[in-house]
Amino acid sequence: MAKKKTDEVRFAPTGIGDEKDGAIQKGVDLPAPTRKKHKSLGLSEDDLKDMYEQMFLQRRFEERAMQQYQKGKFGGFLHLYIGQEAVSTGTVYALNDDDDIITAYRDHGWGLCRGITPNEGMAELFGKKTGCSKGKGGSMHFAKTENHFWGGYGIVGGHIPIGGGLAFANKYNQNNRISATFFGDGAVDQGSLHETLNIAKLWGLPAIFVVENNGYSMGTAAKRHTVAEIVDRAKGYDIKSKVVNGMDVFSVFEAMKEIAEWVRENSEPYFVEIRTYRYRGHSMSDPQKYRTKEELKEYQENDPIERLKSYLLDEGILDEDGIEEIEEKVEQEVLDAVEFADESDFPDEEALYDDMFAEDEPYFHN
Amino acid sequence: MAELQFREAIKAAIDEEMDREEKVFIMGEEVAEYDGAYKSTEGLLKKYGFKRVIDTPISELGFSGIGVGAAMNGLRPIVEFMTFNFAVLALDQIINHASKAGYMTGGQISMPIVFRGPNASAGQLGATHSVAYDSMYAHFPGLKVIYTSEPDDAKGLLKSAIRDDNPVIFMESEQMYGMKGEVSDEDDYIIPIGKGKIKREGSDVTVVAHGKMYHVAKQAAAQLEKDGVEVELIDPRTVKPLDLPLIVESIKKTNRCVVVDEAHPFGGFASEVGFLIQREAFDYLDAPVQRVTLPDVNAPFSKPLFDAWLPDAKQVIDAVNQVTYRN
Ligand SMILES: Cc1ncc(C[n+]2csc(CCOP(=O)(O)OP(=O)(O)O)c2C)c(N)n1
Ligand SMILES: [Mg+2]
């Protein structure tokens, strides 16, 4: 075989630039959404209204959070979930309330869906003692364990085995609960996923592992950081798998419901790739040169909230007034949350030492 | 002298070494097309191309190990971590392999590799993104550890690190990347690894501080000056090998010492330096060595808690007052 010339040697695939005639490697391809209507999915009209409220709340909560961040009301990272709300909403609807959910740092939507109140969430962002994690965690570490939401985690891939561990405990306790672990396309490249999938299959853990493929890992398009189709990772482990349209809450609900039932029934893991899109930058400082405005627009035209709104209107479940009523209610709730967060106290300085150990008076080295 | 930002000094060092030696290449998350998460590799892709400036997946264990293998096989990799908080995932490669392979094979393997990136906290990023790892790496035989505080040191020492035939941990800080400083424009400016620097002369007390904490100590020194206390401020720059003679000589003059360290107190840089001082300069001490470190607690998010957690100038002043019996 002829040797390649050294100037042709390359390693990482290109996304942008001269090599591609300035073209940009695109995010994700969305599979077709489900055609089923709400009734055949087992959803009532009230469910739909509630789903709409849930999704709208996640959206407005984050839009307001972003404003507060820009005003300098709080610091740290702020990773927005905007665009991906159908994934959290559809899933939470599909799972039992005592099934265990764990996710990465893009966690506000998940927390709100699992019962973190807007007040508790906003206060956490502000680092106040009234926050869901007492101001200790901030944006990346929303949690509400009493509702089986085990939190957001900041080390990419770090929480994937933990999701397996939640399922391990459920199987051990024979409590008929399952776990669902959510992570980004970027996390697929971590060894932790692969080790966990193998063990999960070997030990029959009732766990769903879900990639929220939003097309990008920070500034790197999925096709530039991971090979082949993400969903096919499951094949090597003989784990069942599915690709789902994450811009459509019905599709997420339908798939996750079926999968959850199967996992519960069989005590086996499942691997799901939910394709979605994040509208905002990775965090607050991201010039977003890795994608075009046109691409963003293309996905925004598939907006999950608009989509559900159209369905509600088309089916005559709600009229414009009904929609507005929900939106106004949410709007007020979020504004109240901002006020609540702003007015809440910061933790007392002694709180620095709280929550480190199980003992009331633990030892601290000095 | 030229005034450069810290990130520009880092980039200049990498650029010069890549230019000088074809075997040097850099890889890490977002180093190429994104121009670096903190822009410390800006423009390098354009200059050196896809062969030598390489974006990696988020696979710290994998790409670090690939760096180790490449180094064994004759290349000189620079492996960038977005922060050393993520290098925890790669510890097997750094500690079990990079630091040991040469020894285990009776010297058959050489390991010219640099692991670099920001270390320690960078504001309210929470418990998993805020740890100072320099003393942890220094614990292990076979690694050299550098944690610089100013652009000039960064440039000269990074160039040395890249030329070094051993694995070198080279640390920076997100919060220092924008900081400006005079950098020597001497051709091929090199600072030897293991040489500290007296950055401020004084006769009353020796303060040892490196990395981000150097700036905290510097601030304290400026305030103490107003109170008539002259601090001799030593930046060891290299954590290991440590420039102990420089510290000891200073203590012979001041007879007092405070060590400032952005790590937790147990088994950190401060405890090691404190031990060495009592062994090497016991007879010269007029007061026990004091240290300023993080508390034995994880990083909190909340702003006031975070501010209380991170060592500040006031704590350094208090420690100086203690060793000078001024309180
Ligand atoms: C182990 C580790 N490496 C790197 C990072 C820095 N980092 C945070 S998020 C991120 C991108 C992750 O992308 P993806 O998994 O697709 O999730 P998304 O942000 O799209 O939700 C990176 C590189 C980290 N937090 N942890
Ligand atoms: Mg992603």
Short mmCIF file of C-alpha atoms in Angstrom, two decimals, chain B:
data_model
loop_
_atom_site.label_atom_id
_atom_site.label_comp_id
_atom_site.label_asym_id
_atom_site.label_seq_id
_atom_site.Cartn_x
_atom_site.Cartn_y
_atom_site.Cartn_z
CA MET B 1 9.85 42.84 27.30
CA ALA B 2 6.41 42.52 25.81
CA GLU B 3 3.14 42.71 27.66
CA LEU B 4 1.17 39.51 27.18
CA GLN B 5 -1.92 37.97 28.65
CA PHE B 6 -1.36 34.70 30.45
CA ARG B 7 -3.14 32.84 27.65
CA GLU B 8 -0.95 34.53 25.07
CA ALA B 9 2.15 33.48 26.95
CA ILE B 10 0.92 29.89 27.01
CA LYS B 11 0.14 30.01 23.33
CA ALA B 12 3.50 31.57 22.50
CA ALA B 13 5.32 28.79 24.35
CA ILE B 14 3.38 26.09 22.54
CA ASP B 15 3.77 27.85 19.23
CA GLU B 16 7.53 28.26 19.57
CA GLU B 17 8.02 24.67 20.62
CA MET B 18 5.83 23.31 17.84
CA ASP B 19 7.73 25.45 15.40
CA ARG B 20 11.06 24.21 16.71
CA GLU B 21 10.22 20.53 16.93
CA GLU B 22 8.01 18.62 14.53
CA LYS B 23 7.36 15.90 17.11
CA VAL B 24 5.47 18.28 19.39
CA PHE B 25 1.70 18.23 18.96
CA ILE B 26 -1.26 19.25 21.08
CA MET B 27 -4.55 17.53 21.70
CA GLY B 28 -7.52 18.11 23.96
CA GLU B 29 -11.18 19.05 24.08
CA GLU B 30 -11.98 22.06 21.88
CA VAL B 31 -8.32 22.93 21.32
CA ALA B 32 -8.53 23.09 17.54
CA GLU B 33 -11.64 24.33 15.76
CA TYR B 34 -13.00 26.17 18.79
CA ASP B 35 -9.55 27.74 19.33
CA GLY B 36 -9.44 26.45 22.91
CA ALA B 37 -12.10 26.60 25.59
CA TYR B 38 -10.06 29.46 27.10
CA LYS B 39 -8.43 30.54 23.84
CA SER B 40 -4.97 29.47 24.86
CA THR B 41 -4.54 27.61 21.56
CA GLU B 42 -6.08 30.31 19.37
CA GLY B 43 -4.76 30.27 15.83
CA LEU B 44 -2.63 27.15 16.28
CA LEU B 45 -4.87 25.01 14.10
CA LYS B 46 -4.55 27.50 11.29
CA LYS B 47 -0.79 27.55 11.61
CA TYR B 48 -0.04 23.87 12.17
CA GLY B 49 -3.02 22.09 10.68
CA PHE B 50 -5.10 19.12 11.66
CA LYS B 51 -2.22 16.75 12.11
CA ARG B 52 -0.70 18.59 15.05
CA VAL B 53 -3.62 20.42 16.65
CA ILE B 54 -6.20 17.83 17.48
CA ASP B 55 -9.70 17.98 18.90
CA THR B 56 -10.54 15.03 21.11
CA PRO B 57 -13.84 13.60 22.26
CA ILE B 58 -14.65 13.91 25.97
CA SER B 59 -12.57 10.84 26.73
CA GLU B 60 -9.95 11.99 29.19
CA LEU B 61 -8.74 8.51 30.05
CA GLY B 62 -8.53 7.53 26.41
CA PHE B 63 -6.79 10.53 24.94
CA SER B 64 -4.37 10.84 27.84
CA GLY B 65 -3.37 7.25 27.37
CA ILE B 66 -3.00 7.79 23.64
CA GLY B 67 -0.71 10.65 24.56
CA VAL B 68 1.30 8.33 26.79
CA GLY B 69 1.63 5.75 24.03
CA ALA B 70 2.60 8.39 21.50
CA ALA B 71 5.25 9.73 23.87
CA MET B 72 6.65 6.24 24.40
CA ASN B 73 6.82 5.85 20.66
CA GLY B 74 8.87 8.97 20.04
CA LEU B 75 6.49 11.92 19.94
CA ARG B 76 6.25 14.84 22.37
CA PRO B 77 2.56 15.30 23.15
CA ILE B 78 0.98 18.21 24.96
CA VAL B 79 -2.28 16.94 26.41
CA GLU B 80 -4.65 19.73 27.39
CA PHE B 81 -7.32 19.21 30.01
CA MET B 82 -10.19 21.65 29.99
CA THR B 83 -9.44 21.71 33.70
CA PHE B 84 -7.45 19.42 35.96
CA ASN B 85 -10.74 18.62 37.65
CA PHE B 86 -11.45 16.45 34.60
CA ALA B 87 -7.97 14.94 34.58
CA VAL B 88 -9.17 12.89 37.53
CA LEU B 89 -10.65 10.59 34.91
CA ALA B 90 -7.19 10.15 33.39
CA LEU B 91 -5.33 9.42 36.61
CA ASP B 92 -4.78 5.80 35.68
CA GLN B 93 -2.79 6.91 32.67
CA ILE B 94 -0.91 9.69 34.41
CA ILE B 95 -0.14 7.91 37.65
CA ASN B 96 -0.10 4.22 36.82
CA HIS B 97 1.46 4.57 33.42
CA ALA B 98 3.15 7.88 32.57
CA SER B 99 4.95 8.16 35.90
CA LYS B 100 5.97 4.52 36.10
CA ALA B 101 6.57 3.00 32.68
CA GLY B 102 10.17 4.17 32.40
CA TYR B 103 11.04 2.78 35.81
CA MET B 104 9.20 -0.51 35.37
CA THR B 105 10.99 -1.22 32.13
CA GLY B 106 14.40 -0.54 33.55
CA GLY B 107 14.77 2.71 31.70
CA GLN B 108 13.81 1.42 28.27
CA ILE B 109 10.94 3.86 27.95
CA SER B 110 11.15 7.61 27.84
CA MET B 111 8.04 9.70 28.51
CA PRO B 112 8.31 13.25 27.17
CA ILE B 113 4.74 14.37 27.72
CA VAL B 114 3.11 17.48 29.14
CA PHE B 115 -0.31 17.40 30.74
CA ARG B 116 -1.53 20.95 31.04
CA GLY B 117 -4.61 23.02 31.80
CA PRO B 118 -6.20 25.13 34.49
CA ASN B 119 -6.04 23.97 38.10
CA ALA B 120 -8.10 24.69 41.19
CA SER B 121 -11.18 26.88 41.54
CA ALA B 122 -12.45 29.46 39.10
CA GLY B 123 -15.30 31.15 40.90
CA GLN B 124 -18.61 29.60 41.75
CA LEU B 125 -18.36 26.39 39.77
CA GLY B 126 -19.26 24.07 42.58
CA ALA B 127 -17.57 21.18 44.31
CA THR B 128 -16.47 19.12 41.31
CA HIS B 129 -14.83 21.97 39.39
CA SER B 130 -12.80 23.64 42.12
CA VAL B 131 -10.06 21.37 43.37
CA ALA B 132 -6.35 22.23 43.48
CA TYR B 133 -4.53 19.10 42.40
CA ASP B 134 -0.90 20.19 42.30
CA SER B 135 0.19 18.61 45.57
CA MET B 136 -1.67 15.43 44.76
CA TYR B 137 0.38 14.93 41.61
CA ALA B 138 3.53 15.94 43.44
CA HIS B 139 2.92 13.01 45.78
CA PHE B 140 3.81 10.58 43.01
CA PRO B 141 7.40 9.80 42.09
CA GLY B 142 8.17 10.29 38.42
CA LEU B 143 6.15 13.44 37.83
CA LYS B 144 7.31 17.04 37.73
CA VAL B 145 4.69 19.57 38.73
CA ILE B 146 4.55 23.22 37.79
CA TYR B 147 1.86 25.70 38.77
CA THR B 148 2.72 29.18 37.54
CA SER B 149 1.32 32.53 38.55
CA GLU B 150 2.46 35.03 35.94
CA PRO B 151 2.74 35.11 32.14
CA ASP B 152 6.51 35.31 32.12
CA ASP B 153 6.92 32.22 34.30
CA ALA B 154 4.28 30.43 32.28
CA LYS B 155 6.08 30.99 29.02
CA GLY B 156 9.55 30.09 30.19
CA LEU B 157 8.46 27.09 32.18
CA LEU B 158 6.05 25.67 29.62
CA LYS B 159 8.84 25.70 27.06
CA SER B 160 11.02 23.81 29.52
CA ALA B 161 8.21 21.39 30.24
CA ILE B 162 7.74 20.61 26.56
CA ARG B 163 11.48 19.98 26.18
CA ASP B 164 11.66 17.86 29.29
CA ASP B 165 12.05 14.12 28.74
CA ASN B 166 9.78 13.27 31.67
CA PRO B 167 6.05 13.59 32.25
CA VAL B 168 5.34 17.12 33.42
CA ILE B 169 2.10 18.42 34.95
CA PHE B 170 1.77 22.06 33.98
CA MET B 171 -0.97 24.08 35.65
CA GLU B 172 -2.67 27.37 34.92
CA SER B 173 -5.89 29.01 36.08
CA GLU B 174 -9.06 30.08 34.27
CA GLN B 175 -9.00 33.21 36.36
CA MET B 176 -5.46 34.11 35.35
CA TYR B 177 -5.78 33.67 31.56
CA GLY B 178 -6.73 37.29 31.03
CA MET B 179 -4.09 38.62 33.40
CA LYS B 180 -1.38 40.67 31.75
CA GLY B 181 2.30 40.76 32.53
CA GLU B 182 5.67 41.56 31.09
CA VAL B 183 7.15 38.59 29.31
CA SER B 184 10.75 38.37 28.23
CA ASP B 185 11.09 38.59 24.49
CA GLU B 186 14.47 37.01 24.65
CA ASP B 187 14.85 34.49 21.86
CA ASP B 188 14.03 31.04 23.10
CA TYR B 189 13.23 32.16 26.64
CA ILE B 190 13.57 29.25 29.02
CA ILE B 191 13.11 29.07 32.79
CA PRO B 192 14.58 25.92 34.30
CA ILE B 193 12.15 23.62 36.07
CA GLY B 194 12.74 23.64 39.81
CA LYS B 195 13.78 27.25 40.17
CA GLY B 196 11.65 29.47 42.37
CA LYS B 197 11.78 33.24 42.35
CA ILE B 198 11.82 35.95 44.97
CA LYS B 199 9.15 38.22 43.59
CA ARG B 200 9.28 40.74 46.36
CA GLU B 201 12.14 41.29 48.75
CA GLY B 202 11.52 41.88 52.43
CA SER B 203 13.16 41.28 55.76
CA ASP B 204 10.32 40.58 58.19
CA VAL B 205 8.62 37.43 57.02
CA THR B 206 8.86 34.93 54.18
CA VAL B 207 5.60 34.15 52.42
CA VAL B 208 5.61 31.22 50.01
CA ALA B 209 2.76 31.21 47.50
CA HIS B 210 2.28 29.81 44.02
CA GLY B 211 -0.34 29.75 41.27
CA LYS B 212 -3.44 31.82 41.91
CA MET B 213 -2.52 32.16 45.58
CA TYR B 214 0.58 34.13 44.62
CA HIS B 215 -1.71 37.01 43.74
CA VAL B 216 -3.54 36.77 47.04
CA ALA B 217 -0.23 36.83 48.89
CA LYS B 218 0.97 39.75 46.81
CA GLN B 219 -2.12 41.72 47.76
CA ALA B 220 -1.52 40.91 51.41
CA ALA B 221 2.12 41.98 51.12
CA ALA B 222 1.09 45.35 49.70
CA GLN B 223 -1.24 45.94 52.63
CA LEU B 224 1.27 44.75 55.19
CA GLU B 225 3.81 47.17 53.77
CA LYS B 226 1.55 50.01 54.82
CA ASP B 227 1.75 48.65 58.36
CA GLY B 228 5.50 48.56 58.14
CA VAL B 229 5.83 44.81 57.63
CA GLU B 230 8.16 43.85 54.81
CA VAL B 231 7.20 40.56 53.25
CA GLU B 232 9.64 38.52 51.24
CA LEU B 233 7.39 36.83 48.71
CA ILE B 234 8.65 33.65 47.13
CA ASP B 235 6.89 32.01 44.21
CA PRO B 236 8.28 28.48 43.97
CA ARG B 237 6.68 28.19 40.47
CA THR B 238 7.65 24.54 40.37
CA VAL B 239 5.98 22.47 43.06
CA LYS B 240 8.21 19.48 42.39
CA PRO B 241 11.18 19.60 42.30
CA LEU B 242 10.83 22.27 44.95
CA ASP B 243 13.38 25.06 45.24
CA LEU B 244 13.90 24.52 48.94
CA PRO B 245 17.27 26.32 49.18
CA LEU B 246 15.61 29.54 48.04
CA ILE B 247 13.02 29.27 50.80
CA VAL B 248 15.55 28.31 53.46
CA GLU B 249 17.88 31.17 52.54
CA SER B 250 15.01 33.59 52.86
CA ILE B 251 14.02 32.22 56.26
CA LYS B 252 17.58 32.61 57.49
CA LYS B 253 17.00 36.30 56.88
CA THR B 254 13.38 36.70 58.06
CA ASN B 255 13.13 33.90 60.64
CA ARG B 256 9.43 33.57 59.97
CA CYS B 257 7.35 31.90 57.32
CA VAL B 258 3.77 31.62 56.08
CA VAL B 259 2.83 29.21 53.30
CA VAL B 260 -0.25 30.00 51.21
CA ASP B 261 -1.78 27.13 49.27
CA GLU B 262 -5.06 26.68 47.44
CA ALA B 263 -5.42 23.06 48.44
CA HIS B 264 -7.11 21.45 51.40
CA PRO B 265 -4.93 21.30 54.50
CA PHE B 266 -4.28 17.57 54.85
CA GLY B 267 -1.10 16.47 53.14
CA GLY B 268 -0.86 19.43 50.84
CA PHE B 269 1.91 21.66 49.55
CA ALA B 270 1.74 23.75 52.71
CA SER B 271 2.24 20.79 55.01
CA GLU B 272 5.17 19.51 52.96
CA VAL B 273 6.89 22.89 52.88
CA GLY B 274 6.23 23.35 56.58
CA PHE B 275 7.87 20.01 57.34
CA LEU B 276 10.90 20.77 55.18
CA ILE B 277 11.39 24.14 56.83
CA GLN B 278 11.40 22.66 60.31
CA ARG B 279 13.93 20.09 59.17
CA GLU B 280 16.21 22.45 57.26
CA ALA B 281 15.80 25.75 59.06
CA PHE B 282 14.67 24.86 62.58
CA ASP B 283 17.37 26.90 64.25
CA TYR B 284 16.45 30.00 62.31
CA LEU B 285 12.76 30.09 63.15
CA ASP B 286 11.40 32.61 65.63
CA ALA B 287 7.86 31.31 65.32
CA PRO B 288 6.13 28.16 64.14
CA VAL B 289 5.45 28.16 60.40
CA GLN B 290 1.85 29.01 59.64
CA ARG B 291 -0.20 28.07 56.63
CA VAL B 292 -3.22 29.47 54.85
CA THR B 293 -5.17 26.84 52.93
CA LEU B 294 -8.69 25.96 51.96
CA PRO B 295 -10.75 24.54 54.78
CA ASP B 296 -11.26 20.78 54.94
CA VAL B 297 -14.55 21.21 53.10
CA ASN B 298 -15.76 20.91 49.49
CA ALA B 299 -16.29 24.03 47.40
CA PRO B 300 -19.73 25.53 47.94
CA PHE B 301 -21.59 27.30 45.14
CA SER B 302 -23.21 30.15 47.04
CA LYS B 303 -21.20 33.38 46.68
CA PRO B 304 -20.70 34.29 50.35
CA LEU B 305 -19.83 30.70 51.23
CA PHE B 306 -17.44 30.49 48.32
CA ASP B 307 -15.77 33.72 49.36
CA ALA B 308 -15.42 32.40 52.89
CA TRP B 309 -14.00 29.15 51.53
CA LEU B 310 -11.30 30.57 49.28
CA PRO B 311 -8.16 31.87 51.01
CA ASP B 312 -7.96 35.65 50.85
CA ALA B 313 -5.50 38.41 51.67
CA LYS B 314 -6.99 38.92 55.11
CA GLN B 315 -6.16 35.34 56.10
CA VAL B 316 -2.62 35.81 54.87
CA ILE B 317 -2.29 39.01 56.88
CA ASP B 318 -3.62 37.25 59.97
CA ALA B 319 -1.08 34.48 59.53
CA VAL B 320 1.73 36.99 59.08
CA ASN B 321 0.58 38.78 62.22
CA GLN B 322 0.68 35.50 64.02
CA VAL B 323 4.24 34.61 63.04
CA THR B 324 5.42 38.14 63.74
CA TYR B 325 3.56 38.18 67.06
CA ARG B 326 1.74 41.32 66.07
CA ASN B 327 -1.66 40.27 67.35
#
